[in-house]
């Protein structure tokens, strides 16, 4: 089922309930192996802000709809719990992202489904949902300080971004090679690649620093080419 067909099913279901001013807040998708996808959708109303609805579309296309009490809705039970149980965000509108960030900021120490929170923040990282995005629509909120980036079993403990390139330093205390540096992109959509593994913090950081400088020089060279400057711009970088 493509996204347009999914929207049609959701809108048709709401209209069958006599609701013509519904707006889709977010849609979650779960891959059930060979059985297909299951969807969980949340819909609010443009005129009745207290009314909220949930629609589940199973792998057979069967639709189940529920009323959700506004006072009962919270991001922990209705978003992070699902994200912790193999659902992924298919889409979420800007208003909802702002509401989620606002609630995260209010609930910092009270969130139970912390893996679900991390999955949500990872989605935000990959889709440029950040404090600057929030500022475009509303006032600035920043909750990315709660994000612990991971690649496999490695926690990302340092990151350098410039242009469309990034270098990260990872750490896994249980690995025979506890440190690693990878190249990636700021949104991480192309994954992590060209890993350099190391045993000591010092050697890993030296490699991280070297790769950051390489990225910096590559970026400056690209910028100089755009400006028609023939001389390389990497002089004076090494110390």
PDB file of C-alpha atoms in Angstrom:
ATOM      1  CA  UNK A   1       0.000   0.000   0.000  1.00  0.00           C
ATOM      2  CA  UNK A   2       1.511   3.334  -1.009  1.00  0.00           C
ATOM      3  CA  UNK A   3       1.154   6.517   1.027  1.00  0.00           C
ATOM      4  CA  UNK A   4      -1.682   7.912  -1.124  1.00  0.00           C
ATOM      5  CA  UNK A   5      -3.725   4.726  -0.727  1.00  0.00           C
ATOM      6  CA  UNK A   6      -3.061   4.814   2.999  1.00  0.00           C
ATOM      7  CA  UNK A   7      -4.266   8.415   3.243  1.00  0.00           C
ATOM      8  CA  UNK A   8      -7.406   7.513   1.294  1.00  0.00           C
ATOM      9  CA  UNK A   9      -8.212   4.679   3.715  1.00  0.00           C
ATOM     10  CA  UNK A  10      -7.698   6.926   6.736  1.00  0.00           C
ATOM     11  CA  UNK A  11      -9.791   9.800   5.356  1.00  0.00           C
ATOM     12  CA  UNK A  12     -12.542   7.420   4.227  1.00  0.00           C
ATOM     13  CA  UNK A  13     -12.653   5.816   7.678  1.00  0.00           C
ATOM     14  CA  UNK A  14     -12.979   9.202   9.364  1.00  0.00           C
ATOM     15  CA  UNK A  15     -15.717  10.292   6.972  1.00  0.00           C
ATOM     16  CA  UNK A  16     -17.613   7.074   7.728  1.00  0.00           C
ATOM     17  CA  UNK A  17     -17.601   8.268  11.340  1.00  0.00           C
ATOM     18  CA  UNK A  18     -19.047  11.606  10.211  1.00  0.00           C
ATOM     19  CA  UNK A  19     -15.774  13.477  10.653  1.00  0.00           C
ATOM     20  CA  UNK A  20     -14.733  15.674   7.727  1.00  0.00           C
ATOM     21  CA  UNK A  21     -12.173  17.952   9.389  1.00  0.00           C
ATOM     22  CA  UNK A  22      -9.677  15.315  10.520  1.00  0.00           C
ATOM     23  CA  UNK A  23      -5.947  15.829  10.023  1.00  0.00           C
ATOM     24  CA  UNK A  24      -3.322  13.120  10.209  1.00  0.00           C
ATOM     25  CA  UNK A  25      -0.898  13.793  13.053  1.00  0.00           C
ATOM     26  CA  UNK A  26       1.361  10.812  12.456  1.00  0.00           C
ATOM     27  CA  UNK A  27       1.493   7.334  10.953  1.00  0.00           C
ATOM     28  CA  UNK A  28       3.581   4.450  12.278  1.00  0.00           C
ATOM     29  CA  UNK A  29       4.498   1.398  10.233  1.00  0.00           C
ATOM     30  CA  UNK A  30       5.571  -2.080  11.353  1.00  0.00           C
ATOM     31  CA  UNK A  31       7.094  -4.654   9.018  1.00  0.00           C
ATOM     32  CA  UNK A  32       5.709  -8.109   9.850  1.00  0.00           C
ATOM     33  CA  UNK A  33       8.146 -10.080   7.695  1.00  0.00           C
ATOM     34  CA  UNK A  34       6.359 -11.872   4.836  1.00  0.00           C
ATOM     35  CA  UNK A  35       2.918 -10.837   6.059  1.00  0.00           C
ATOM     36  CA  UNK A  36       3.328  -7.208   5.016  1.00  0.00           C
ATOM     37  CA  UNK A  37       2.915  -3.991   6.970  1.00  0.00           C
ATOM     38  CA  UNK A  38       0.684  -2.937   9.822  1.00  0.00           C
ATOM     39  CA  UNK A  39      -0.097   0.750  10.331  1.00  0.00           C
ATOM     40  CA  UNK A  40      -1.085   2.789  13.366  1.00  0.00           C
ATOM     41  CA  UNK A  41      -2.434   6.257  12.601  1.00  0.00           C
ATOM     42  CA  UNK A  42      -3.407   9.112  14.916  1.00  0.00           C
ATOM     43  CA  UNK A  43      -5.843  11.749  13.730  1.00  0.00           C
ATOM     44  CA  UNK A  44      -6.976  14.959  15.400  1.00  0.00           C
ATOM     45  CA  UNK A  45      -9.706  17.414  14.379  1.00  0.00           C
ATOM     46  CA  UNK A  46      -9.147  20.952  13.161  1.00  0.00           C
ATOM     47  CA  UNK A  47     -12.203  22.313  14.991  1.00  0.00           C
ATOM     48  CA  UNK A  48     -12.501  20.017  18.021  1.00  0.00           C
ATOM     49  CA  UNK A  49      -9.021  19.960  19.511  1.00  0.00           C
ATOM     50  CA  UNK A  50     -10.097  17.703  22.378  1.00  0.00           C
ATOM     51  CA  UNK A  51     -11.000  14.845  20.019  1.00  0.00           C
ATOM     52  CA  UNK A  52      -8.377  12.301  18.974  1.00  0.00           C
ATOM     53  CA  UNK A  53      -8.703   9.062  17.037  1.00  0.00           C
ATOM     54  CA  UNK A  54      -6.545   6.012  16.403  1.00  0.00           C
ATOM     55  CA  UNK A  55      -6.832   3.864  13.289  1.00  0.00           C
ATOM     56  CA  UNK A  56      -5.067   0.514  12.956  1.00  0.00           C
ATOM     57  CA  UNK A  57      -4.784  -1.067   9.517  1.00  0.00           C
ATOM     58  CA  UNK A  58      -3.578  -4.661   9.738  1.00  0.00           C
ATOM     59  CA  UNK A  59      -1.702  -6.704   7.147  1.00  0.00           C
ATOM     60  CA  UNK A  60      -4.952  -7.852   5.523  1.00  0.00           C
ATOM     61  CA  UNK A  61      -6.173  -4.275   5.093  1.00  0.00           C
ATOM     62  CA  UNK A  62      -8.770  -4.622   7.843  1.00  0.00           C
ATOM     63  CA  UNK A  63      -9.416  -1.353   9.674  1.00  0.00           C
ATOM     64  CA  UNK A  64      -9.927  -0.899  13.413  1.00  0.00           C
ATOM     65  CA  UNK A  65     -10.734   2.590  14.718  1.00  0.00           C
ATOM     66  CA  UNK A  66     -10.792   3.859  18.297  1.00  0.00           C
ATOM     67  CA  UNK A  67     -11.568   7.079  20.103  1.00  0.00           C
ATOM     68  CA  UNK A  68      -8.681   8.254  22.279  1.00  0.00           C
ATOM     69  CA  UNK A  69      -9.419  10.398  25.312  1.00  0.00           C
ATOM     70  CA  UNK A  70      -7.393  13.604  25.061  1.00  0.00           C
ATOM     71  CA  UNK A  71      -6.595  13.492  28.777  1.00  0.00           C
ATOM     72  CA  UNK A  72      -5.256   9.943  28.369  1.00  0.00           C
ATOM     73  CA  UNK A  73      -2.948  10.650  25.435  1.00  0.00           C
ATOM     74  CA  UNK A  74       0.776  10.902  26.121  1.00  0.00           C
ATOM     75  CA  UNK A  75       3.822  10.422  23.912  1.00  0.00           C
ATOM     76  CA  UNK A  76       5.273   7.708  26.138  1.00  0.00           C
ATOM     77  CA  UNK A  77       2.385   5.249  25.756  1.00  0.00           C
ATOM     78  CA  UNK A  78       1.118   6.307  22.325  1.00  0.00           C
ATOM     79  CA  UNK A  79       4.419   6.876  20.484  1.00  0.00           C
ATOM     80  CA  UNK A  80       7.590   5.737  22.246  1.00  0.00           C
ATOM     81  CA  UNK A  81       6.099   2.393  23.307  1.00  0.00           C
ATOM     82  CA  UNK A  82       5.319   1.543  19.673  1.00  0.00           C
ATOM     83  CA  UNK A  83       8.732   2.756  18.487  1.00  0.00           C
ATOM     84  CA  UNK A  84      10.294   0.473  21.089  1.00  0.00           C
ATOM     85  CA  UNK A  85       8.320  -2.437  19.618  1.00  0.00           C
ATOM     86  CA  UNK A  86       9.543  -2.309  16.026  1.00  0.00           C
ATOM     87  CA  UNK A  87       7.249   0.393  14.645  1.00  0.00           C
ATOM     88  CA  UNK A  88       8.828   3.156  12.574  1.00  0.00           C
ATOM     89  CA  UNK A  89       7.596   6.649  11.785  1.00  0.00           C
ATOM     90  CA  UNK A  90       6.193   6.785   8.269  1.00  0.00           C
ATOM     91  CA  UNK A  91       5.175  10.436   8.539  1.00  0.00           C
ATOM     92  CA  UNK A  92       4.569  13.098  11.179  1.00  0.00           C
ATOM     93  CA  UNK A  93       3.487  16.699  10.645  1.00  0.00           C
ATOM     94  CA  UNK A  94       5.349  19.736  11.976  1.00  0.00           C
ATOM     95  CA  UNK A  95       2.700  20.579  14.588  1.00  0.00           C
ATOM     96  CA  UNK A  96       2.980  17.096  16.043  1.00  0.00           C
ATOM     97  CA  UNK A  97       6.783  17.198  16.107  1.00  0.00           C
ATOM     98  CA  UNK A  98       6.603  20.438  18.059  1.00  0.00           C
ATOM     99  CA  UNK A  99       4.108  18.898  20.488  1.00  0.00           C
ATOM    100  CA  UNK A 100       6.331  15.842  20.947  1.00  0.00           C
ATOM    101  CA  UNK A 101       9.405  17.986  21.596  1.00  0.00           C
ATOM    102  CA  UNK A 102       7.455  20.124  24.058  1.00  0.00           C
ATOM    103  CA  UNK A 103       6.318  17.030  25.969  1.00  0.00           C
ATOM    104  CA  UNK A 104       9.817  15.508  25.926  1.00  0.00           C
ATOM    105  CA  UNK A 105      11.175  18.719  27.420  1.00  0.00           C
ATOM    106  CA  UNK A 106       8.483  18.625  30.113  1.00  0.00           C
ATOM    107  CA  UNK A 107       8.918  14.893  30.857  1.00  0.00           C
ATOM    108  CA  UNK A 108      12.708  14.574  30.674  1.00  0.00           C
ATOM    109  CA  UNK A 109      13.061  12.455  33.824  1.00  0.00           C
ATOM    110  CA  UNK A 110       9.712  10.678  33.536  1.00  0.00           C
ATOM    111  CA  UNK A 111       9.911   8.887  30.181  1.00  0.00           C
ATOM    112  CA  UNK A 112       9.650   5.107  30.598  1.00  0.00           C
ATOM    113  CA  UNK A 113      10.201   3.923  27.029  1.00  0.00           C
ATOM    114  CA  UNK A 114      13.695   5.337  26.665  1.00  0.00           C
ATOM    115  CA  UNK A 115      14.639   3.127  23.699  1.00  0.00           C
ATOM    116  CA  UNK A 116      11.542   4.418  21.926  1.00  0.00           C
ATOM    117  CA  UNK A 117      12.648   7.962  22.730  1.00  0.00           C
ATOM    118  CA  UNK A 118      16.075   7.233  21.238  1.00  0.00           C
ATOM    119  CA  UNK A 119      14.456   5.801  18.089  1.00  0.00           C
ATOM    120  CA  UNK A 120      12.370   8.957  17.743  1.00  0.00           C
ATOM    121  CA  UNK A 121      15.394  11.235  18.200  1.00  0.00           C
ATOM    122  CA  UNK A 122      17.306   9.139  15.650  1.00  0.00           C
ATOM    123  CA  UNK A 123      14.461   9.782  13.180  1.00  0.00           C
ATOM    124  CA  UNK A 124      14.735  13.503  13.954  1.00  0.00           C
ATOM    125  CA  UNK A 125      18.494  13.416  13.348  1.00  0.00           C
ATOM    126  CA  UNK A 126      18.031  11.779   9.941  1.00  0.00           C
ATOM    127  CA  UNK A 127      15.227  14.127   8.884  1.00  0.00           C
ATOM    128  CA  UNK A 128      16.650  17.486  10.002  1.00  0.00           C
ATOM    129  CA  UNK A 129      14.148  17.907  12.838  1.00  0.00           C
ATOM    130  CA  UNK A 130      16.142  20.096  15.221  1.00  0.00           C
ATOM    131  CA  UNK A 131      15.941  23.297  17.238  1.00  0.00           C
ATOM    132  CA  UNK A 132      16.284  25.374  14.067  1.00  0.00           C
ATOM    133  CA  UNK A 133      13.344  23.512  12.509  1.00  0.00           C
ATOM    134  CA  UNK A 134      11.278  24.241  15.627  1.00  0.00           C
ATOM    135  CA  UNK A 135      12.227  27.904  15.472  1.00  0.00           C
ATOM    136  CA  UNK A 136      10.843  28.188  11.931  1.00  0.00           C
ATOM    137  CA  UNK A 137       7.356  27.385  13.174  1.00  0.00           C
ATOM    138  CA  UNK A 138       7.291  28.204  16.867  1.00  0.00           C
ATOM    139  CA  UNK A 139       9.704  29.122  19.623  1.00  0.00           C
ATOM    140  CA  UNK A 140      12.994  27.278  19.940  1.00  0.00           C
ATOM    141  CA  UNK A 141      13.030  24.003  21.874  1.00  0.00           C
ATOM    142  CA  UNK A 142      16.027  21.686  22.021  1.00  0.00           C
ATOM    143  CA  UNK A 143      15.850  18.108  23.302  1.00  0.00           C
ATOM    144  CA  UNK A 144      18.651  16.589  21.214  1.00  0.00           C
ATOM    145  CA  UNK A 145      20.886  16.665  24.286  1.00  0.00           C
ATOM    146  CA  UNK A 146      18.938  13.539  25.315  1.00  0.00           C
ATOM    147  CA  UNK A 147      19.989  11.688  22.162  1.00  0.00           C
ATOM    148  CA  UNK A 148      22.637   8.989  22.509  1.00  0.00           C
ATOM    149  CA  UNK A 149      23.644   8.171  18.969  1.00  0.00           C
ATOM    150  CA  UNK A 150      24.650   4.557  18.325  1.00  0.00           C
ATOM    151  CA  UNK A 151      25.929   2.506  15.427  1.00  0.00           C
ATOM    152  CA  UNK A 152      25.537  -1.162  16.253  1.00  0.00           C
ATOM    153  CA  UNK A 153      26.919  -1.656  19.757  1.00  0.00           C
ATOM    154  CA  UNK A 154      29.084   1.466  19.599  1.00  0.00           C
ATOM    155  CA  UNK A 155      28.020   4.685  21.285  1.00  0.00           C
ATOM    156  CA  UNK A 156      28.978   7.786  19.325  1.00  0.00           C
ATOM    157  CA  UNK A 157      31.024   9.922  21.712  1.00  0.00           C
ATOM    158  CA  UNK A 158      32.252  12.617  19.313  1.00  0.00           C
ATOM    159  CA  UNK A 159      31.042  14.009  15.991  1.00  0.00           C
ATOM    160  CA  UNK A 160      32.332  16.522  13.446  1.00  0.00           C
ATOM    161  CA  UNK A 161      30.155  17.895  10.623  1.00  0.00           C
ATOM    162  CA  UNK A 162      31.147  20.140   7.751  1.00  0.00           C
ATOM    163  CA  UNK A 163      29.243  20.559   4.499  1.00  0.00           C
ATOM    164  CA  UNK A 164      27.830  17.165   3.533  1.00  0.00           C
ATOM    165  CA  UNK A 165      30.498  15.170   5.367  1.00  0.00           C
ATOM    166  CA  UNK A 166      30.841  13.944   8.930  1.00  0.00           C
ATOM    167  CA  UNK A 167      33.295  11.988  11.028  1.00  0.00           C
ATOM    168  CA  UNK A 168      32.265  10.208  14.228  1.00  0.00           C
ATOM    169  CA  UNK A 169      34.133   8.499  17.052  1.00  0.00           C
ATOM    170  CA  UNK A 170      32.478   5.445  18.603  1.00  0.00           C
ATOM    171  CA  UNK A 171      33.101   3.510  21.821  1.00  0.00           C
ATOM    172  CA  UNK A 172      32.104   0.010  22.957  1.00  0.00           C
ATOM    173  CA  UNK A 173      33.729  -1.056  26.210  1.00  0.00           C
ATOM    174  CA  UNK A 174      32.956  -4.756  25.559  1.00  0.00           C
ATOM    175  CA  UNK A 175      34.623  -4.924  22.150  1.00  0.00           C
ATOM    176  CA  UNK A 176      38.230  -6.155  21.638  1.00  0.00           C
ATOM    177  CA  UNK A 177      38.619  -2.946  19.612  1.00  0.00           C
ATOM    178  CA  UNK A 178      36.658  -0.553  21.819  1.00  0.00           C
ATOM    179  CA  UNK A 179      37.166   2.554  19.673  1.00  0.00           C
ATOM    180  CA  UNK A 180      36.295   3.223  16.042  1.00  0.00           C
ATOM    181  CA  UNK A 181      36.048   6.179  13.686  1.00  0.00           C
ATOM    182  CA  UNK A 182      33.629   6.246  10.756  1.00  0.00           C
ATOM    183  CA  UNK A 183      32.811   8.576   7.919  1.00  0.00           C
ATOM    184  CA  UNK A 184      29.150   9.433   7.475  1.00  0.00           C
ATOM    185  CA  UNK A 185      26.882  12.362   6.580  1.00  0.00           C
ATOM    186  CA  UNK A 186      25.230  14.909   8.900  1.00  0.00           C
ATOM    187  CA  UNK A 187      21.810  13.253   8.501  1.00  0.00           C
ATOM    188  CA  UNK A 188      23.311   9.709   8.678  1.00  0.00           C
ATOM    189  CA  UNK A 189      21.044   8.592   5.823  1.00  0.00           C
ATOM    190  CA  UNK A 190      23.928   6.911   3.984  1.00  0.00           C
ATOM    191  CA  UNK A 191      24.958   4.976   7.069  1.00  0.00           C
ATOM    192  CA  UNK A 192      28.447   4.723   8.563  1.00  0.00           C
ATOM    193  CA  UNK A 193      31.349   3.553   6.434  1.00  0.00           C
ATOM    194  CA  UNK A 194      35.139   3.054   6.279  1.00  0.00           C
ATOM    195  CA  UNK A 195      35.620   2.143   9.926  1.00  0.00           C
ATOM    196  CA  UNK A 196      39.056   2.501  11.512  1.00  0.00           C
ATOM    197  CA  UNK A 197      39.162   0.394  14.691  1.00  0.00           C
ATOM    198  CA  UNK A 198      41.519   1.034  17.602  1.00  0.00           C
ATOM    199  CA  UNK A 199      42.398  -0.186  21.076  1.00  0.00           C
ATOM    200  CA  UNK A 200      43.379   2.982  22.934  1.00  0.00           C
ATOM    201  CA  UNK A 201      41.529   6.246  23.368  1.00  0.00           C
ATOM    202  CA  UNK A 202      44.607   8.241  22.365  1.00  0.00           C
ATOM    203  CA  UNK A 203      45.182   6.431  19.054  1.00  0.00           C
ATOM    204  CA  UNK A 204      41.473   6.577  18.225  1.00  0.00           C
ATOM    205  CA  UNK A 205      41.265  10.291  18.921  1.00  0.00           C
ATOM    206  CA  UNK A 206      44.364  10.946  16.809  1.00  0.00           C
ATOM    207  CA  UNK A 207      42.706   9.078  13.935  1.00  0.00           C
ATOM    208  CA  UNK A 208      39.464  11.007  14.546  1.00  0.00           C
ATOM    209  CA  UNK A 209      41.382  14.305  14.482  1.00  0.00           C
ATOM    210  CA  UNK A 210      43.201  13.316  11.277  1.00  0.00           C
ATOM    211  CA  UNK A 211      39.966  12.368   9.508  1.00  0.00           C
ATOM    212  CA  UNK A 212      38.270  15.577  10.656  1.00  0.00           C
ATOM    213  CA  UNK A 213      41.126  17.588   9.151  1.00  0.00           C
ATOM    214  CA  UNK A 214      40.838  15.619   5.904  1.00  0.00           C
ATOM    215  CA  UNK A 215      37.110  16.406   5.740  1.00  0.00           C
ATOM    216  CA  UNK A 216      37.812  20.051   6.510  1.00  0.00           C
ATOM    217  CA  UNK A 217      40.432  20.274   3.746  1.00  0.00           C
ATOM    218  CA  UNK A 218      38.192  18.479   1.234  1.00  0.00           C
ATOM    219  CA  UNK A 219      35.402  20.926   2.005  1.00  0.00           C
ATOM    220  CA  UNK A 220      37.692  23.948   1.588  1.00  0.00           C
ATOM    221  CA  UNK A 221      39.020  22.580  -1.699  1.00  0.00           C
ATOM    222  CA  UNK A 222      35.453  22.192  -3.004  1.00  0.00           C
ATOM    223  CA  UNK A 223      34.632  25.730  -1.910  1.00  0.00           C
ATOM    224  CA  UNK A 224      37.775  27.116  -3.565  1.00  0.00           C
ATOM    225  CA  UNK A 225      36.881  25.330  -6.811  1.00  0.00           C
ATOM    226  CA  UNK A 226      33.412  26.879  -6.724  1.00  0.00           C
ATOM    227  CA  UNK A 227      35.018  30.297  -6.369  1.00  0.00           C
ATOM    228  CA  UNK A 228      37.543  29.614  -9.130  1.00  0.00           C
ATOM    229  CA  UNK A 229      40.523  29.714  -6.771  1.00  0.00           C
ATOM    230  CA  UNK A 230      43.283  27.396  -7.970  1.00  0.00           C
ATOM    231  CA  UNK A 231      45.468  27.330  -4.859  1.00  0.00           C
ATOM    232  CA  UNK A 232      44.659  24.623  -2.344  1.00  0.00           C
ATOM    233  CA  UNK A 233      43.161  25.932   0.878  1.00  0.00           C
ATOM    234  CA  UNK A 234      44.593  23.405   3.292  1.00  0.00           C
ATOM    235  CA  UNK A 235      47.705  25.331   4.262  1.00  0.00           C
ATOM    236  CA  UNK A 236      47.943  26.218   7.886  1.00  0.00           C
ATOM    237  CA  UNK A 237      45.520  23.561   9.062  1.00  0.00           C
ATOM    238  CA  UNK A 238      48.102  21.156  10.474  1.00  0.00           C
ATOM    239  CA  UNK A 239      49.566  22.135  13.812  1.00  0.00           C
TER     240      UNK A 239
END
